[in-house]
Amino acid sequence: AGTDTILSVNNIEVIYDHVILVLKGVSLSVPRGGIVALLGANGAGKTTTLKAVSNLLRAERGEVTKGSIVFDGERVDRMTPNELVRRGCIQVMEGRHCFGHLTIEENLLTGAFTRRDGAAAIRRDMEMVYEYFPRLRQRRNSMSGYTSGGEQQMCAIGRALMSRPKMILLDEPSMGLAPQVVEEIFEIVKDLNAKEGVSFLLAEQNTNIALRYATYGYIMETGRIVMDGDAASLRENEDVKEFYLGIG
Ligand code: ATP
């Protein structure tokens, strides 16, 4: 705590199943209160990087075998996902992962599971989530499995907010959604960042939108960071334009 960097990933290697080397020395950092984009094609290692931080790797037989991860001033690479959540770092997984047979409101409540404060505080935060996501308020009593893809993505982010995070690791929020809905979600991310001070590390294949909302970006290829810089400079970079923005 007390520094202006909330997350630093230092030269990590990740291996799946003891043999498959997927991350080959990845370093990145996220300033406190920042929105940082992690970009690259399918399979580049973005999801693996996020899971290394949140420690969801273990569930997939993955392991950080080198390097270190510091969140909010503390080494976290040996902690469980729940310990990370309690310290304020939570991942919203790709594919949304709401409980389809629970209502939106019940899904939000599951997000408060690590908290030890009372029902009143949890109610207040649910109200806060509904302020940011009016669509979730409208659909609060619908089973999430019957809501739209955009609403399910909102539900997944809303549920993460119920743990009162300092930082959200957001994996591919644009996936499978119409451009208008993607825009709506990124606007809310921007608001949460500005008003609640939540920091974001955002994995995206949609380079264009990610670089409009992030202030800094890292580009990955086959398990390495190959380029990084201010979002504005990446948008103007000829290689980025050609390979990632499709405007060469
Ligand atoms: P996507 O956008 O598809 O999520 P990504 O950039 O996030 O792509 P990862 O999902 O991190 O990429 O995958 C990086 C590499 O690791 C890929 O080659 C993938 O096949 C491999 N990989 C991912 N998960 C596992 C696993 N559980 N076991 C073995 N290899 C894996």
mmCIF file with all atom_site columns, C-alpha atoms and ligand atoms in Angstrom, residues 16-17 20 22-23 40-49 60-61 94 171-172 205 220, ligand 1:
data_model
loop_
_atom_site.group_PDB
_atom_site.id
_atom_site.type_symbol
_atom_site.label_atom_id
_atom_site.label_alt_id
_atom_site.label_comp_id
_atom_site.label_asym_id
_atom_site.label_entity_id
_atom_site.label_seq_id
_atom_site.pdbx_PDB_ins_code
_atom_site.Cartn_x
_atom_site.Cartn_y
_atom_site.Cartn_z
_atom_site.occupancy
_atom_site.B_iso_or_equiv
_atom_site.pdbx_formal_charge
_atom_site.auth_seq_id
_atom_site.auth_comp_id
_atom_site.auth_asym_id
_atom_site.auth_atom_id
_atom_site.pdbx_PDB_model_num
ATOM   1  C CA  . TYR A 1 16  ? 0.496   -25.874 -17.491 1.00 0.00 ? 16  TYR A CA  1
ATOM   2  C CA  . ASP A 1 17  ? 0.582   -29.541 -16.536 1.00 0.00 ? 17  ASP A CA  1
ATOM   3  C CA  . ILE A 1 20  ? 3.624   -26.597 -21.330 1.00 0.00 ? 20  ILE A CA  1
ATOM   4  C CA  . VAL A 1 22  ? 2.801   -20.603 -21.834 1.00 0.00 ? 22  VAL A CA  1
ATOM   5  C CA  . LEU A 1 23  ? 4.107   -17.358 -20.321 1.00 0.00 ? 23  LEU A CA  1
ATOM   6  C CA  . GLY A 1 40  ? -3.165  -9.691  -28.480 1.00 0.00 ? 40  GLY A CA  1
ATOM   7  C CA  . ALA A 1 41  ? -4.639  -12.446 -30.606 1.00 0.00 ? 41  ALA A CA  1
ATOM   8  C CA  . ASN A 1 42  ? -6.446  -15.507 -29.415 1.00 0.00 ? 42  ASN A CA  1
ATOM   9  C CA  . GLY A 1 43  ? -3.992  -17.762 -27.578 1.00 0.00 ? 43  GLY A CA  1
ATOM   10 C CA  . ALA A 1 44  ? -1.357  -15.083 -26.926 1.00 0.00 ? 44  ALA A CA  1
ATOM   11 C CA  . GLY A 1 45  ? -1.585  -15.606 -23.166 1.00 0.00 ? 45  GLY A CA  1
ATOM   12 C CA  . LYS A 1 46  ? -3.852  -12.817 -21.930 1.00 0.00 ? 46  LYS A CA  1
ATOM   13 C CA  . THR A 1 47  ? -6.203  -15.043 -19.964 1.00 0.00 ? 47  THR A CA  1
ATOM   14 C CA  . THR A 1 48  ? -3.277  -16.946 -18.490 1.00 0.00 ? 48  THR A CA  1
ATOM   15 C CA  . THR A 1 49  ? -1.739  -13.667 -17.314 1.00 0.00 ? 49  THR A CA  1
ATOM   16 C CA  . GLU A 1 60  ? -6.414  -25.447 -14.542 1.00 0.00 ? 60  GLU A CA  1
ATOM   17 C CA  . ARG A 1 61  ? -3.235  -27.217 -13.484 1.00 0.00 ? 61  ARG A CA  1
ATOM   18 C CA  . GLU A 1 94  ? -14.312 -14.588 -19.988 1.00 0.00 ? 94  GLU A CA  1
ATOM   19 C CA  . ASP A 1 171 ? -11.303 -10.791 -19.344 1.00 0.00 ? 171 ASP A CA  1
ATOM   20 C CA  . GLU A 1 172 ? -12.669 -10.048 -22.812 1.00 0.00 ? 172 GLU A CA  1
ATOM   21 C CA  . GLN A 1 205 ? -8.927  -8.876  -28.556 1.00 0.00 ? 205 GLN A CA  1
ATOM   22 C CA  . MET A 1 220 ? 1.212   -9.975  -26.192 1.00 0.00 ? 220 MET A CA  1
HETATM 23 P P1  . ATP B 2 .   ? -8.083  -16.130 -25.491 1.00 0.00 ? 1   ATP B P1  1
HETATM 24 O O1  . ATP B 2 .   ? -8.415  -14.805 -26.041 1.00 0.00 ? 1   ATP B O1  1
HETATM 25 O O2  . ATP B 2 .   ? -8.520  -17.280 -26.336 1.00 0.00 ? 1   ATP B O2  1
HETATM 26 O O3  . ATP B 2 .   ? -8.436  -16.312 -24.058 1.00 0.00 ? 1   ATP B O3  1
HETATM 27 P P2  . ATP B 2 .   ? -5.450  -15.711 -24.563 1.00 0.00 ? 1   ATP B P2  1
HETATM 28 O O4  . ATP B 2 .   ? -4.546  -14.706 -25.160 1.00 0.00 ? 1   ATP B O4  1
HETATM 29 O O5  . ATP B 2 .   ? -6.171  -15.324 -23.343 1.00 0.00 ? 1   ATP B O5  1
HETATM 30 O O6  . ATP B 2 .   ? -6.500  -16.204 -25.626 1.00 0.00 ? 1   ATP B O6  1
HETATM 31 P P3  . ATP B 2 .   ? -4.647  -18.038 -23.151 1.00 0.00 ? 1   ATP B P3  1
HETATM 32 O O7  . ATP B 2 .   ? -6.040  -18.517 -22.973 1.00 0.00 ? 1   ATP B O7  1
HETATM 33 O O8  . ATP B 2 .   ? -3.949  -17.486 -22.001 1.00 0.00 ? 1   ATP B O8  1
HETATM 34 O O9  . ATP B 2 .   ? -4.590  -17.004 -24.340 1.00 0.00 ? 1   ATP B O9  1
HETATM 35 O O10 . ATP B 2 .   ? -3.813  -19.228 -23.756 1.00 0.00 ? 1   ATP B O10 1
HETATM 36 C C1  . ATP B 2 .   ? -2.426  -19.143 -24.020 1.00 0.00 ? 1   ATP B C1  1
HETATM 37 C C2  . ATP B 2 .   ? -1.883  -20.500 -24.418 1.00 0.00 ? 1   ATP B C2  1
HETATM 38 O O11 . ATP B 2 .   ? -1.975  -21.400 -23.323 1.00 0.00 ? 1   ATP B O11 1
HETATM 39 C C3  . ATP B 2 .   ? -2.635  -21.152 -25.559 1.00 0.00 ? 1   ATP B C3  1
HETATM 40 O O12 . ATP B 2 .   ? -1.678  -21.738 -26.402 1.00 0.00 ? 1   ATP B O12 1
HETATM 41 C C4  . ATP B 2 .   ? -3.473  -22.208 -24.893 1.00 0.00 ? 1   ATP B C4  1
HETATM 42 O O13 . ATP B 2 .   ? -3.680  -23.305 -25.737 1.00 0.00 ? 1   ATP B O13 1
HETATM 43 C C5  . ATP B 2 .   ? -2.634  -22.589 -23.690 1.00 0.00 ? 1   ATP B C5  1
HETATM 44 N N1  . ATP B 2 .   ? -3.480  -23.023 -22.547 1.00 0.00 ? 1   ATP B N1  1
HETATM 45 C C6  . ATP B 2 .   ? -4.467  -22.312 -21.981 1.00 0.00 ? 1   ATP B C6  1
HETATM 46 N N2  . ATP B 2 .   ? -5.023  -22.978 -20.960 1.00 0.00 ? 1   ATP B N2  1
HETATM 47 C C7  . ATP B 2 .   ? -4.381  -24.163 -20.882 1.00 0.00 ? 1   ATP B C7  1
HETATM 48 C C8  . ATP B 2 .   ? -4.487  -25.331 -20.030 1.00 0.00 ? 1   ATP B C8  1
HETATM 49 N N3  . ATP B 2 .   ? -5.375  -25.374 -19.034 1.00 0.00 ? 1   ATP B N3  1
HETATM 50 N N4  . ATP B 2 .   ? -3.641  -26.354 -20.267 1.00 0.00 ? 1   ATP B N4  1
HETATM 51 C C9  . ATP B 2 .   ? -2.739  -26.307 -21.272 1.00 0.00 ? 1   ATP B C9  1
HETATM 52 N N5  . ATP B 2 .   ? -2.578  -25.250 -22.086 1.00 0.00 ? 1   ATP B N5  1
HETATM 53 C C10 . ATP B 2 .   ? -3.383  -24.202 -21.910 1.00 0.00 ? 1   ATP B C10 1
#
